[in-house]
Coordinates of C-alpha atoms in Angstrom, one line a residue:
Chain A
X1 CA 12.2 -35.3 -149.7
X2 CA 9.5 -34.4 -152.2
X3 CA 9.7 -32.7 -155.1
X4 CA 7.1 -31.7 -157.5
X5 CA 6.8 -31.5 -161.4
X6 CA 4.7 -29.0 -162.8
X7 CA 4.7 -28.5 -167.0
X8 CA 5.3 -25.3 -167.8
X9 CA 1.9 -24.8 -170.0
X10 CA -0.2 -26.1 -167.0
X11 CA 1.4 -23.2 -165.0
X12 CA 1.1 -20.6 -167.1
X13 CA -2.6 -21.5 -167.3
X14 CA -2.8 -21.3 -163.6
X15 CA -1.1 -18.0 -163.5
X16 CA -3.5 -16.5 -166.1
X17 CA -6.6 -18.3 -164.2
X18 CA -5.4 -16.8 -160.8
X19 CA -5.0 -13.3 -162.2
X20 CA -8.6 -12.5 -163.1
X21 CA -10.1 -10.1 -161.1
X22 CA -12.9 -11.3 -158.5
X23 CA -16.2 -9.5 -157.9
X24 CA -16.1 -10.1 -154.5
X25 CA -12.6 -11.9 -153.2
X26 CA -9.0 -10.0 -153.3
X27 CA -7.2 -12.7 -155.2
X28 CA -8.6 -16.3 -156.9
X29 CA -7.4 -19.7 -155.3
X30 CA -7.2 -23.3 -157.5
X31 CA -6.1 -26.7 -156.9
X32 CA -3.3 -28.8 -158.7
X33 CA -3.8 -32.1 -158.9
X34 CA -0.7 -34.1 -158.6
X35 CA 0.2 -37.4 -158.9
X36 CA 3.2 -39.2 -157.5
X37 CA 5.3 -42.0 -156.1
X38 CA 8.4 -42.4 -154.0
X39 CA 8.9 -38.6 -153.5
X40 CA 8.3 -37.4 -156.9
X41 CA 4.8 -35.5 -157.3
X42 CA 4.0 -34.6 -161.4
X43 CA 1.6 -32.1 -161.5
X44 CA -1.3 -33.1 -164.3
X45 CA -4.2 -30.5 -164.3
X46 CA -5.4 -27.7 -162.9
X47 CA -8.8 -27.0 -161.2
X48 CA -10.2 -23.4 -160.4
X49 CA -12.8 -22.8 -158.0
X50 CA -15.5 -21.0 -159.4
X51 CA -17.0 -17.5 -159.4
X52 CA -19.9 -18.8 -157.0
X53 CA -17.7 -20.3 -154.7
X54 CA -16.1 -17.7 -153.4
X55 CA -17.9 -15.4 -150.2
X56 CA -17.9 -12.0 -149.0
X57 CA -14.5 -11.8 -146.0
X58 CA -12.7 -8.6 -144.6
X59 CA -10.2 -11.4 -143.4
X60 CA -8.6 -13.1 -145.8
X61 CA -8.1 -12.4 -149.6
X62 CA -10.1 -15.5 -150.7
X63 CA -12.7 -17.0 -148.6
X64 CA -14.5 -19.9 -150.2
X65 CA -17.7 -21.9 -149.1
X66 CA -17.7 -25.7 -147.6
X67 CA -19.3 -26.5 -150.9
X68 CA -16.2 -25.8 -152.6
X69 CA -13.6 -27.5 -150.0
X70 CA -16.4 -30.5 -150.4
X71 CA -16.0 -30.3 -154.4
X72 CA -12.1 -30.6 -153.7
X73 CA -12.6 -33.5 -151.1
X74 CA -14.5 -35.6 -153.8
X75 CA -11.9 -34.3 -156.0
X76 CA -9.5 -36.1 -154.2
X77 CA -11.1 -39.1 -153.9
X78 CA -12.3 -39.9 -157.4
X79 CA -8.6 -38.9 -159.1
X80 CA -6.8 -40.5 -156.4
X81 CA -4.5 -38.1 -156.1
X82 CA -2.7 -35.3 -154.1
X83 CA -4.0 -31.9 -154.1
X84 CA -2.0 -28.6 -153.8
X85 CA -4.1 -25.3 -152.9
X86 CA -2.6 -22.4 -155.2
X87 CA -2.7 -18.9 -154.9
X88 CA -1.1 -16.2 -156.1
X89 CA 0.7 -13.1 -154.4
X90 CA 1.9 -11.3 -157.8
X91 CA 4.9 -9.4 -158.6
X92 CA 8.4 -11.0 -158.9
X93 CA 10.8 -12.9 -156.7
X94 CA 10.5 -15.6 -154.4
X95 CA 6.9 -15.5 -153.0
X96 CA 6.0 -16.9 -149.1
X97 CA 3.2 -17.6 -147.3
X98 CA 1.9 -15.2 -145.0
X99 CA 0.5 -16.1 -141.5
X100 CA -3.1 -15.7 -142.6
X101 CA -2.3 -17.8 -145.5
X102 CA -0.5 -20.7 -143.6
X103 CA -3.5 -20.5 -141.0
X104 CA -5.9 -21.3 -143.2
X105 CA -4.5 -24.1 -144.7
X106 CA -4.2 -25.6 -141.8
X107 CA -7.5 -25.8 -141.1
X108 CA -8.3 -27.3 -144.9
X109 CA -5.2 -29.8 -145.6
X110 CA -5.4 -32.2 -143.4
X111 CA -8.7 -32.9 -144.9
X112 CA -7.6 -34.1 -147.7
X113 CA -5.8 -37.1 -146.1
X114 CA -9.5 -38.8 -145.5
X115 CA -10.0 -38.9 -149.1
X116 CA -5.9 -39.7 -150.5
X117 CA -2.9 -40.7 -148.5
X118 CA -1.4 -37.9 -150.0
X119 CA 1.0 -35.9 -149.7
X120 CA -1.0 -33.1 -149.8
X121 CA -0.2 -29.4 -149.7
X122 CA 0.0 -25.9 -151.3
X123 CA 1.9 -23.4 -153.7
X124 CA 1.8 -19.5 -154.0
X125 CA 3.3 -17.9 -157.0
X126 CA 4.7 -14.9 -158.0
X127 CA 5.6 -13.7 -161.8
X128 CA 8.5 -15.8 -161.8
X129 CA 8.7 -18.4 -159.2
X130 CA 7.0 -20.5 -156.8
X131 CA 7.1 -21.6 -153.1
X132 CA 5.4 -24.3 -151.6
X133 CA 4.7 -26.4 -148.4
X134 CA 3.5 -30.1 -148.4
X135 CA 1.7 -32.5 -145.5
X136 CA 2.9 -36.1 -145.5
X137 CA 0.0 -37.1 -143.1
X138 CA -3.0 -35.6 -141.7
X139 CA -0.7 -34.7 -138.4
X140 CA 2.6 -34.2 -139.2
X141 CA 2.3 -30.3 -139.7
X142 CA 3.7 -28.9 -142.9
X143 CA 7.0 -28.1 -143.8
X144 CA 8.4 -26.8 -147.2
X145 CA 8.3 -28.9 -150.3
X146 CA 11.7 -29.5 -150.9
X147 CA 12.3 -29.0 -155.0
X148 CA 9.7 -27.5 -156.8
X149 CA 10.9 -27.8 -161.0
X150 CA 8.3 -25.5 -163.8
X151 CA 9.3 -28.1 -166.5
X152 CA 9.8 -26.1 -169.7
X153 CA 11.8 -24.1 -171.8
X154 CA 13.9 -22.8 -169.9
X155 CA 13.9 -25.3 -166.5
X156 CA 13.2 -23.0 -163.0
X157 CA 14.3 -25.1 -160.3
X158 CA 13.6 -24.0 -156.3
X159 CA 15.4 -26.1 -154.2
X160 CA 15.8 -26.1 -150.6
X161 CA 19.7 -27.6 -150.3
X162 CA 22.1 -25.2 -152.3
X163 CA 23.5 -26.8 -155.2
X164 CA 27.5 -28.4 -155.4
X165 CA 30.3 -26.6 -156.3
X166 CA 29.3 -23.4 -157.0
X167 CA 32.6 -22.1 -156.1
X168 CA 34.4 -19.8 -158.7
X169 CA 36.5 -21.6 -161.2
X170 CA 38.6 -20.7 -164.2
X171 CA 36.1 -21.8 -167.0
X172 CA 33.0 -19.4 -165.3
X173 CA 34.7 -16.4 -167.5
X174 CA 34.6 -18.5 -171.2
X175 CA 30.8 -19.0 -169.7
X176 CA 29.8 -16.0 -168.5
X177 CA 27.7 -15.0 -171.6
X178 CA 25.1 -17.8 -170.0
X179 CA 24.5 -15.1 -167.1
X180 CA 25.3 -14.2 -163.9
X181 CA 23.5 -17.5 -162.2
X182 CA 24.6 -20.0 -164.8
X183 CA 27.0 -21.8 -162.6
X184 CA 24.1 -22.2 -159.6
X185 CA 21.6 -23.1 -162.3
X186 CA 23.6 -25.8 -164.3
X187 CA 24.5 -27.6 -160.5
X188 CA 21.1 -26.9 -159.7
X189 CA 19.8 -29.4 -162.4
X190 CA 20.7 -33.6 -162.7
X191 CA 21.2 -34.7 -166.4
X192 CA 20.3 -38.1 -167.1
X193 CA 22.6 -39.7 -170.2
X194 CA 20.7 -42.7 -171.5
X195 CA 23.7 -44.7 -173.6
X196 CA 27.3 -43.9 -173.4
X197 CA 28.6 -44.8 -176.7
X198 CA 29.0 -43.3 -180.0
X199 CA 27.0 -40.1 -179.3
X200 CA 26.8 -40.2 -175.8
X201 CA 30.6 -40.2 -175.0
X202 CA 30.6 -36.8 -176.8
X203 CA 27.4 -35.8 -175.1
X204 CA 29.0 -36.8 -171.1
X205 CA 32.4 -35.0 -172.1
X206 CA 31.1 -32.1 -172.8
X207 CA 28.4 -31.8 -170.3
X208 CA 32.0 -32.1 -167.8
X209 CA 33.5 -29.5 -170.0
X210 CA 30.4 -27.2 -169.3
X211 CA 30.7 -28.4 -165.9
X212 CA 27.1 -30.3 -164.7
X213 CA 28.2 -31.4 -161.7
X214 CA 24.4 -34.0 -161.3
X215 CA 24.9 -36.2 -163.8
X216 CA 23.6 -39.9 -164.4
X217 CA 25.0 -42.1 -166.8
X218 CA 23.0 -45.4 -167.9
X219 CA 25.5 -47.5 -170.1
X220 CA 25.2 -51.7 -169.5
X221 CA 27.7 -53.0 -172.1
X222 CA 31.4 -53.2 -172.7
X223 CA 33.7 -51.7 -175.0
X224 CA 34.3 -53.6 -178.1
X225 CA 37.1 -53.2 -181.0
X226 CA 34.3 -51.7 -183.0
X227 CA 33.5 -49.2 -180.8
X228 CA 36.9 -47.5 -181.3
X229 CA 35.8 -45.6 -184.2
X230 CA 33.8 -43.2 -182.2
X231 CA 33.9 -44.3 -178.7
X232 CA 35.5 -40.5 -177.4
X233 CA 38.2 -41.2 -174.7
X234 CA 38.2 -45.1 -174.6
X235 CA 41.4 -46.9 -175.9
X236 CA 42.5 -50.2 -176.6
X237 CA 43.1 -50.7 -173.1
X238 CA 39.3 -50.5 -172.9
X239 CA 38.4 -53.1 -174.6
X240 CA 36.4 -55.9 -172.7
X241 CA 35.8 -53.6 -170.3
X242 CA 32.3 -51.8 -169.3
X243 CA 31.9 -48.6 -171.2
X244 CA 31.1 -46.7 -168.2
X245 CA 34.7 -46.7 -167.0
X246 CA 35.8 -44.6 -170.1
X247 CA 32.5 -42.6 -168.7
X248 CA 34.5 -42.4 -165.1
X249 CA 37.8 -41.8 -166.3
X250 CA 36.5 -38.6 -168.6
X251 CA 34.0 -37.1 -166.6
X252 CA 36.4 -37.3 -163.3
X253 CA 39.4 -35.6 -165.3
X254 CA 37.0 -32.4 -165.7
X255 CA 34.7 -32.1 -162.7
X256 CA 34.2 -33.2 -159.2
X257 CA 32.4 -36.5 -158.9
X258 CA 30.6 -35.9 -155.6
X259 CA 27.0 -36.1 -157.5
X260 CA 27.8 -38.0 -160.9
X261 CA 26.2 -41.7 -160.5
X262 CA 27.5 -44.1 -162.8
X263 CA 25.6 -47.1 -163.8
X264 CA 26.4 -49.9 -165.8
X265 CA 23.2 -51.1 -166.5
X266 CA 19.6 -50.4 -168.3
X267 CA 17.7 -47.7 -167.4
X268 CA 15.1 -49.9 -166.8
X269 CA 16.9 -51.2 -163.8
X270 CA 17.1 -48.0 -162.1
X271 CA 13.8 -46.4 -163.0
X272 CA 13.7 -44.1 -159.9
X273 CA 17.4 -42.6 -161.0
X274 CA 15.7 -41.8 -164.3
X275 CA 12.8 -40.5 -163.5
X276 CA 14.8 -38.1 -160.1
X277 CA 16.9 -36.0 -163.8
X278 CA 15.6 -32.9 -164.6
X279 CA 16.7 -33.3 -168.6
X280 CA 17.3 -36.7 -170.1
X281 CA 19.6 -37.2 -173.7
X282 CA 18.9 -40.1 -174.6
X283 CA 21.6 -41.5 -177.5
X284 CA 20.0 -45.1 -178.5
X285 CA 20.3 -46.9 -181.7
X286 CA 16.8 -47.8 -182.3
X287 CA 13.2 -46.4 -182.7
X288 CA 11.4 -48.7 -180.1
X289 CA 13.8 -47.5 -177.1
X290 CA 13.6 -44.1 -178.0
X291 CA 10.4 -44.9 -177.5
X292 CA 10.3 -46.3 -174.1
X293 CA 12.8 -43.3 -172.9
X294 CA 10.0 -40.5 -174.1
X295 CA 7.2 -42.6 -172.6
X296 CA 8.6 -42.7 -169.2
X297 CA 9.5 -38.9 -169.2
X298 CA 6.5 -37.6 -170.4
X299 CA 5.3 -40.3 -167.6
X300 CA 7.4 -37.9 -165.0
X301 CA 7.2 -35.1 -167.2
X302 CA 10.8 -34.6 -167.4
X303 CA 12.3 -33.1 -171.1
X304 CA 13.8 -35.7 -173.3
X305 CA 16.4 -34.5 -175.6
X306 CA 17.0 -37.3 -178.6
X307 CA 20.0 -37.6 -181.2
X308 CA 19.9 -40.5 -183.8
X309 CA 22.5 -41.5 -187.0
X310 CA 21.4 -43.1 -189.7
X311 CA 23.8 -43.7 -192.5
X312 CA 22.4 -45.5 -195.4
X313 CA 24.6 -47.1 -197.9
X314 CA 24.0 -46.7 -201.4
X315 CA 21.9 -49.3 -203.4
X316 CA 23.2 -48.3 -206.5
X317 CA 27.0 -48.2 -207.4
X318 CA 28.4 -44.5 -208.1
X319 CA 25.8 -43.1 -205.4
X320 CA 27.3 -41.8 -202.1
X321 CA 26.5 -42.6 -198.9
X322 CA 23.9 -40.4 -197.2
X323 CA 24.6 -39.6 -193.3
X324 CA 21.7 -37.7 -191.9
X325 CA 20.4 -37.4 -188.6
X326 CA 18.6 -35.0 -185.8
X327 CA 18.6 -33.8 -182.6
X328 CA 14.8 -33.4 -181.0
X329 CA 13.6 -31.9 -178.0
X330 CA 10.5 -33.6 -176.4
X331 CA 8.9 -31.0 -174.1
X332 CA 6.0 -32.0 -171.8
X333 CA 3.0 -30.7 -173.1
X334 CA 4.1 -29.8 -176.6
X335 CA 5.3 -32.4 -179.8
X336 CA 6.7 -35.6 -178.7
X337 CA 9.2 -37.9 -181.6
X338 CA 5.9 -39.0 -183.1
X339 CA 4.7 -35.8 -183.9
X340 CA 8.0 -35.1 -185.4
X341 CA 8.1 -38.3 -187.6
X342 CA 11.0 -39.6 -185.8
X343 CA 9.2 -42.3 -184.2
X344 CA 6.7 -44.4 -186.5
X345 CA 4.8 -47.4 -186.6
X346 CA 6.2 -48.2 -189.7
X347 CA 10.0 -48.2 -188.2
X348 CA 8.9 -50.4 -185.2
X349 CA 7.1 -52.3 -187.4
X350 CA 10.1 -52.8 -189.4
X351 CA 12.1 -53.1 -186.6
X352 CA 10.6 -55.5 -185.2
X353 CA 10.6 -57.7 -188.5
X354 CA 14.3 -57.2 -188.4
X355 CA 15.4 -58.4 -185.2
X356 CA 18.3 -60.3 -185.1
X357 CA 19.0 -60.1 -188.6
X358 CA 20.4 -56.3 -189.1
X359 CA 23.9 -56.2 -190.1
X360 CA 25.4 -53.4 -187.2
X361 CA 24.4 -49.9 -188.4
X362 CA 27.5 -47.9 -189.9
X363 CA 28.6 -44.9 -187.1
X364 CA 31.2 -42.5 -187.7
X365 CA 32.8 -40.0 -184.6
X366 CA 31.7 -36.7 -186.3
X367 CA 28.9 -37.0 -187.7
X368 CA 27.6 -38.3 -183.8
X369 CA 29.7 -35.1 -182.5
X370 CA 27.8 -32.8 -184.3
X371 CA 24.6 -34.0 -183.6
X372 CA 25.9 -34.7 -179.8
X373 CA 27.2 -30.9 -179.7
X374 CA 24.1 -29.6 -180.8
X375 CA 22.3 -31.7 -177.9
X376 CA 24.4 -30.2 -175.3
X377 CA 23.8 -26.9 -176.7
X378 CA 20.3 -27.5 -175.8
X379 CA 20.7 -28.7 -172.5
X380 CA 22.6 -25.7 -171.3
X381 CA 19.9 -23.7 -172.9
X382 CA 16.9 -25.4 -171.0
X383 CA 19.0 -25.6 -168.0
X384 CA 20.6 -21.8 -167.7
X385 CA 17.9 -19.9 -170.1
X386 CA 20.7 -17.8 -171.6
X387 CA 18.5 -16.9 -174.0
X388 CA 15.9 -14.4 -174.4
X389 CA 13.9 -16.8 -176.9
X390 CA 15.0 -20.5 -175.5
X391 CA 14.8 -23.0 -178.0
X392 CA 13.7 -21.5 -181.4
X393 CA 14.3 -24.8 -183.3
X394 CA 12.7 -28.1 -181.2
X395 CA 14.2 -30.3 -183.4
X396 CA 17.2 -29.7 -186.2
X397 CA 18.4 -31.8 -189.0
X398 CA 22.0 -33.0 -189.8
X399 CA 21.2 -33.0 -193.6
X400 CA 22.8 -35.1 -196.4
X401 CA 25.2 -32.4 -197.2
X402 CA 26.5 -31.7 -194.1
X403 CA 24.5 -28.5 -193.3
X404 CA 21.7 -28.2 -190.4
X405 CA 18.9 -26.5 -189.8
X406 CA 14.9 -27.3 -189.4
X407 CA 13.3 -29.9 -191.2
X408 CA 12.2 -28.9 -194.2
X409 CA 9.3 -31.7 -194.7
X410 CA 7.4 -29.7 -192.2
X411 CA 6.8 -27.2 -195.0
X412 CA 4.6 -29.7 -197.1
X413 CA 3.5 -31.7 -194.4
X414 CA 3.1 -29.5 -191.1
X415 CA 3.1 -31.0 -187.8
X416 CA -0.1 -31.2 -185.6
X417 CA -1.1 -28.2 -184.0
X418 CA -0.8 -30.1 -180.9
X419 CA 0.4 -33.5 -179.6
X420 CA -2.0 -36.1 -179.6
X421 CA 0.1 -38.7 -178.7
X422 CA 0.6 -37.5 -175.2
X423 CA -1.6 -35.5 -172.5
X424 CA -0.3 -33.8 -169.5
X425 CA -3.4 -35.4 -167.1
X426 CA -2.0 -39.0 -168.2
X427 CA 1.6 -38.3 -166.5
X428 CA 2.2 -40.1 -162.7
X429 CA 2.5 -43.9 -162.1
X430 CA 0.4 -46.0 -163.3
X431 CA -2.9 -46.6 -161.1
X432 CA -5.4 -50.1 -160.6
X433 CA -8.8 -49.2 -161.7
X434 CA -10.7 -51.8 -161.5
X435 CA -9.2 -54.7 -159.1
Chain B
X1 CA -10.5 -47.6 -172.6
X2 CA -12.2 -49.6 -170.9
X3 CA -12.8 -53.4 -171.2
X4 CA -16.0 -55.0 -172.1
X5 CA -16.6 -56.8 -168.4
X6 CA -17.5 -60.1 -170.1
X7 CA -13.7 -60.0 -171.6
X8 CA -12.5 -59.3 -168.4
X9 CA -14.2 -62.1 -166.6
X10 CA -13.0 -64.5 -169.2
X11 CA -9.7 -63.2 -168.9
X12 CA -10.4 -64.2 -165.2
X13 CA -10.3 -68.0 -165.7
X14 CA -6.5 -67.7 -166.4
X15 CA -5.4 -65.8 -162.9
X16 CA -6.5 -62.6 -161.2
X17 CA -7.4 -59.9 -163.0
X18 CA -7.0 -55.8 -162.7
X19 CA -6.9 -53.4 -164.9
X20 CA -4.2 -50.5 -164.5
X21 CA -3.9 -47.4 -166.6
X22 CA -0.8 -46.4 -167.5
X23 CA 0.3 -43.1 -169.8
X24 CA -3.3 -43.1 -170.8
X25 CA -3.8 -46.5 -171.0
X26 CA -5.7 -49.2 -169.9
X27 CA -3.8 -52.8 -170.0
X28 CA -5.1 -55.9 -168.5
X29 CA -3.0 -57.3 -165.7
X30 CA -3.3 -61.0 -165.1
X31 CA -1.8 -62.0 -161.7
X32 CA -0.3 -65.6 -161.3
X33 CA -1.3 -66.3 -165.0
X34 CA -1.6 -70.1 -165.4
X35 CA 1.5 -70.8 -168.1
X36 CA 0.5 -73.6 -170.6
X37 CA 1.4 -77.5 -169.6
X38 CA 4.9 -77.9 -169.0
X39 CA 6.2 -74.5 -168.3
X40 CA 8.2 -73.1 -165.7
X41 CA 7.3 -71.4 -163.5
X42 CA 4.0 -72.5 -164.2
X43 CA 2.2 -69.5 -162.8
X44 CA 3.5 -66.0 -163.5
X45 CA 2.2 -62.1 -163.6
X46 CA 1.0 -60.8 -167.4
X47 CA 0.2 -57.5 -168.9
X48 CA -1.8 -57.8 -172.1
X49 CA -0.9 -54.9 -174.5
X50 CA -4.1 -55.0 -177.0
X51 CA -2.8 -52.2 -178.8
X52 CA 0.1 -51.5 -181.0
X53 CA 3.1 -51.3 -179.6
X54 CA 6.9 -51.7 -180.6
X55 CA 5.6 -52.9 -184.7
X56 CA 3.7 -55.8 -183.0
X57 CA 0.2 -55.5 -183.1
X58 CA -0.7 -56.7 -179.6
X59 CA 1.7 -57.9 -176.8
X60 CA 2.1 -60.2 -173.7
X61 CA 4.5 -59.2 -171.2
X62 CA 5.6 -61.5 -168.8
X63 CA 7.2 -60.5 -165.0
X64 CA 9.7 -63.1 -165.6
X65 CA 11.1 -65.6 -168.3
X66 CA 9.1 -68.6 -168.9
X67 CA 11.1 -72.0 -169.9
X68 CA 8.5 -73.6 -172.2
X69 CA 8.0 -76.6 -174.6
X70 CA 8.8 -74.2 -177.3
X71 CA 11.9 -72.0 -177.3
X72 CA 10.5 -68.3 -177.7
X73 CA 12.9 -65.2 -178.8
X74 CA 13.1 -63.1 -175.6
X75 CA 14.1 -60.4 -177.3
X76 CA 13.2 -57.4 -174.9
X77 CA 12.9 -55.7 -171.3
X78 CA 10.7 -53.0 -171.3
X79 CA 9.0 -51.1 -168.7
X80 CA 5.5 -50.6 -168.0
X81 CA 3.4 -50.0 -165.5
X82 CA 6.0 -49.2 -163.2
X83 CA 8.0 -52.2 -163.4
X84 CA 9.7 -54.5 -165.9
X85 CA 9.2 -57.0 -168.1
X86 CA 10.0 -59.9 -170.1
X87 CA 8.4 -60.3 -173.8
X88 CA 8.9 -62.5 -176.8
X89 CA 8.9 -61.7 -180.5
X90 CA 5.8 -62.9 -181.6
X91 CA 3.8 -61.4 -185.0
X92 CA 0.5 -61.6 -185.6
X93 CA -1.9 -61.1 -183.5
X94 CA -4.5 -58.9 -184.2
X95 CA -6.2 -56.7 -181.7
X96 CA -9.6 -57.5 -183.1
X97 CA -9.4 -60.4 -180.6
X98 CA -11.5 -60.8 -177.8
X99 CA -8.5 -60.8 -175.1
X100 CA -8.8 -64.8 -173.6
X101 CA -8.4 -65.4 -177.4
X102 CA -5.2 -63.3 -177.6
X103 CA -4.1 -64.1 -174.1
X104 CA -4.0 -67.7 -175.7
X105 CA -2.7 -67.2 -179.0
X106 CA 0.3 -65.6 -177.2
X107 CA 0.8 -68.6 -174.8
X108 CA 0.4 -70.8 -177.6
X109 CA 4.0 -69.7 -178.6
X110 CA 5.3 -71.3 -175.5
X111 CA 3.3 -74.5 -175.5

């Protein structure tokens, strides 16, 4: 089982690198560089062959000299990583590999596996999708990659196995505004739900409602009294007990449970189950693990999709209360939390002085459901595309007087043209440099 | 970044030494650490964060809890580098240190 990652921008930069017209050779051929562990390849930057490398064939479409496959080889062996061949066949639909192509890849793959243990492999595109077959050694043949994800806004997901229950039910006609594949799309894709409390219980309810059959819930603690006041579907039955039975007993009442995996721990403890979901909604209290949740996905280039509360009490007497939050998108290869001014060093700096000593945080159940609804919202959207223009808004603002919409600080102080925080050739595990 | 080799090799006389990039990142990793007198275990894995990170200006993470002469506040269990840690709440030191003298100053808390 491997399945590869590729961010949306890198792709489209491949596409529009692929279709320039050659002097000499029918169609242009690059090389994705990927990086990966345990079955998960994250595609991190792109590498073209150049004009010169290319040579004169009636054969083949491209044929390219042993100064370029030797270029690739050292390619391999100083990023230490996989490399996939990419071409492109054009037009629409799901593209394959013709004989000529598959021939001549097996005379150059294989190669690779003297300068990278791989996998190694390659894709062919069309306008709209992408096919692809990987090696696991320098022997064992190739055989179809088995999930190939364009990680963007929307999601495209190929997958070899069909995905569950995509038999008809009674809710498909409410739906069918999210088009005629929405059902295949939204079991197609695994949502990870970091925190199953106060926002998350909204955001796991209605992700049943909507019906996303792959879903992974992360929740370690128990219910509490406390909880009650916003904790959607426990009861005081509940109390003492984990928090991810309430998860069980709401999510089973609405949709099969074949693929939902329930955890009741820390993310942290099951890194790989994070890192195999296509979207992750993170609903965490505090600034340094939203933190941590955004590193590791932009670290397997998966979209993060944050809500956070804050309700600040007033210092003076006669003031109100001001409840305000947002819901962010975090997209690989565009603005992260800290671009947005969500995350800040002078929150984790302040957290951090406050440990321990922070009275809990006021939470209220609708003030979390809006901000949880408008998270799902977002989810279908990246999952089913339903929308011409996915995504106008990356990040919206439950305001002080109860109205959303975009931030409005951005006017006065605009964010980055770009993210600096994060860069798509930095994704993959981590690697020993120097040992 | 990379490390000034002199740094590293004094980081050396404390355990075994790599240096793994992570997320864009360099970070020291210090196998079989030696812990300060008394602790236990008295050997154990470390990943030097000389950056910020979390409000704290640099950070020690440890592959597992140390019981020292001091009681630290464990307060965290993040992950880095592909696997996860233990760290302590500790303030204070700067990343203008050469990193034995941070290494130390962060043990220090446990001795």
């Amino acid at each position: 089982m491997t399945h590869l990652r590729i961010p949306a921008p890198l792709l489209s930069r491949v596409r529009a690198d692929l279709r320039r017209r050659h002097a000499i050779a029918w169609e242009r051929v690059g090389f994705l560089v990927c990086r990966g562990d345990g079955g998960l390849l994250v595609a991190t930057s792109y590498v073209p062959l150049e004009d010169s490398e290319y040579e004169e064939s009636a054969g083949v479409g491209a044929q390219y000299s042993n100064a370029a496959i030797t270029r690739m080889l050292r390619l391999a062996r100083a990023e230490q990583a996989s490399l996939f061949n990419v071409h492109d066949h054009g037009e629409t639909g799901m593209p394959a590999f013709s004989a000529v192509d598959l021939h001549s890849l097996k005379g150059l793959v294989p190669g690779f596996f003297a300068m990278h243990p791989g996998p190694h492999g390659a894709l062919v595109l069309s306008g709209d999708a992408v096919a692809g077959v990987e090696w696991r050694s320098a022997v064992s043949g190739f055989q179809p990659l088995d999930r190939i994800t364009e990680v963007g806004a929307p999601l495209h997901i190929w997958e070899q196995r069909p995905p569950p229950n995509t038999q008809a039910d009674p809710r498909d006609g409410r739906q069918g505004f999210l088009g005629p594949h929405a059902r295949e799309r939204l079991g197609a894709a695994r949502v990870g739900l970091v925190g199953y409390s106060g926002g998350g219980s909204h955001v796991g309810q209605q992700l049943a409602h909507v019906m996303v059959p792959r879903l992974t819930v992360f929740e370690p603690q128990d219910v509490e009294d406390s909880n009650l006041n916003r904790l959607v579907g426990a009861t005081h039955d509940d109390v003492g007990q984990p928090k991810v039975g309430v998860a069980r007993r709401v999510l089973a009442g609405l949709m099969p449970m074949d693929e939902v995996h329930i955890l009741p721990a820390r993310w942290q403890e099951h890194a790989e189950a994070l890192r195999a979901c296509d979207v992750i909604v993170g609903c965490v209290d505090s600034a340094h693990e939203r933190d941590e949740i955004e590193r590791e996905c932009r670290k397997w280039v998966i979209p993060y999709v944050d809500i956070g509360l804050g309700i600040t009490l007033p210092a003076i007497d006669g003031e109100d209360p001001l409840v305000a939050g947002q819901m962010a998108v975090s997209l690989p290869g565009e603005h992260c939390l800290r671009c947005f001014r969500i995350i800040t060093e002078a929150e984790l700096a302040r957290e951090a002085d406050d440990y321990g000593d922070r009275a809990p945080a006021p939470q209220v159940v609708w003030s979390n459901a809006v901000l949880a609804s408008i998270a799902v919202g977002v989810v279908v959207e990246l999952i089913t595309g339903w929308r011409r223009k996915a995504l106008p808004h990356r990040i919206l603002r439950l305001r002080g007087d109860g109205t959303v919409g975009p931030p409005e600080e951005y006017r006065s102080a605009p964010l980055p043209a770009r993210c600096t925080h994060y860069q798509m050739e930095d994704a993959g595990p981590a690697v020993v440099r120097r040992g | 970044m990379s490390f000034p080799q002199d740094q590293l090799d004094e980081l050396g006389v404390f355990g075994t030494v790599s240096v793994v990039r992570d997320g864009g990142r360099d970070y020291p990793l210090i196998c079989g650490c030696a812990m300060p007198a008394g602790c236990v275990p008295d050997r154990v894995d470390v990943m030097l964060c000389p950056y910020p990170r979390d409000g704290y200006e640099t950070r020690l993470f440890f592959a597992q809890r140390v019981n020292g002469k001091k009681n630290v506040n464990w307060h965290q269990r993040p992950r880095m580098l592909d696997r996860n840690w233990e760290v302590y709440s500790l303030k204070g030191i700067p990343a203008s240190f050469r990193l034995a003298a941070m290494l130390v100053y962060h043990l220090e808390a446990l001795a």
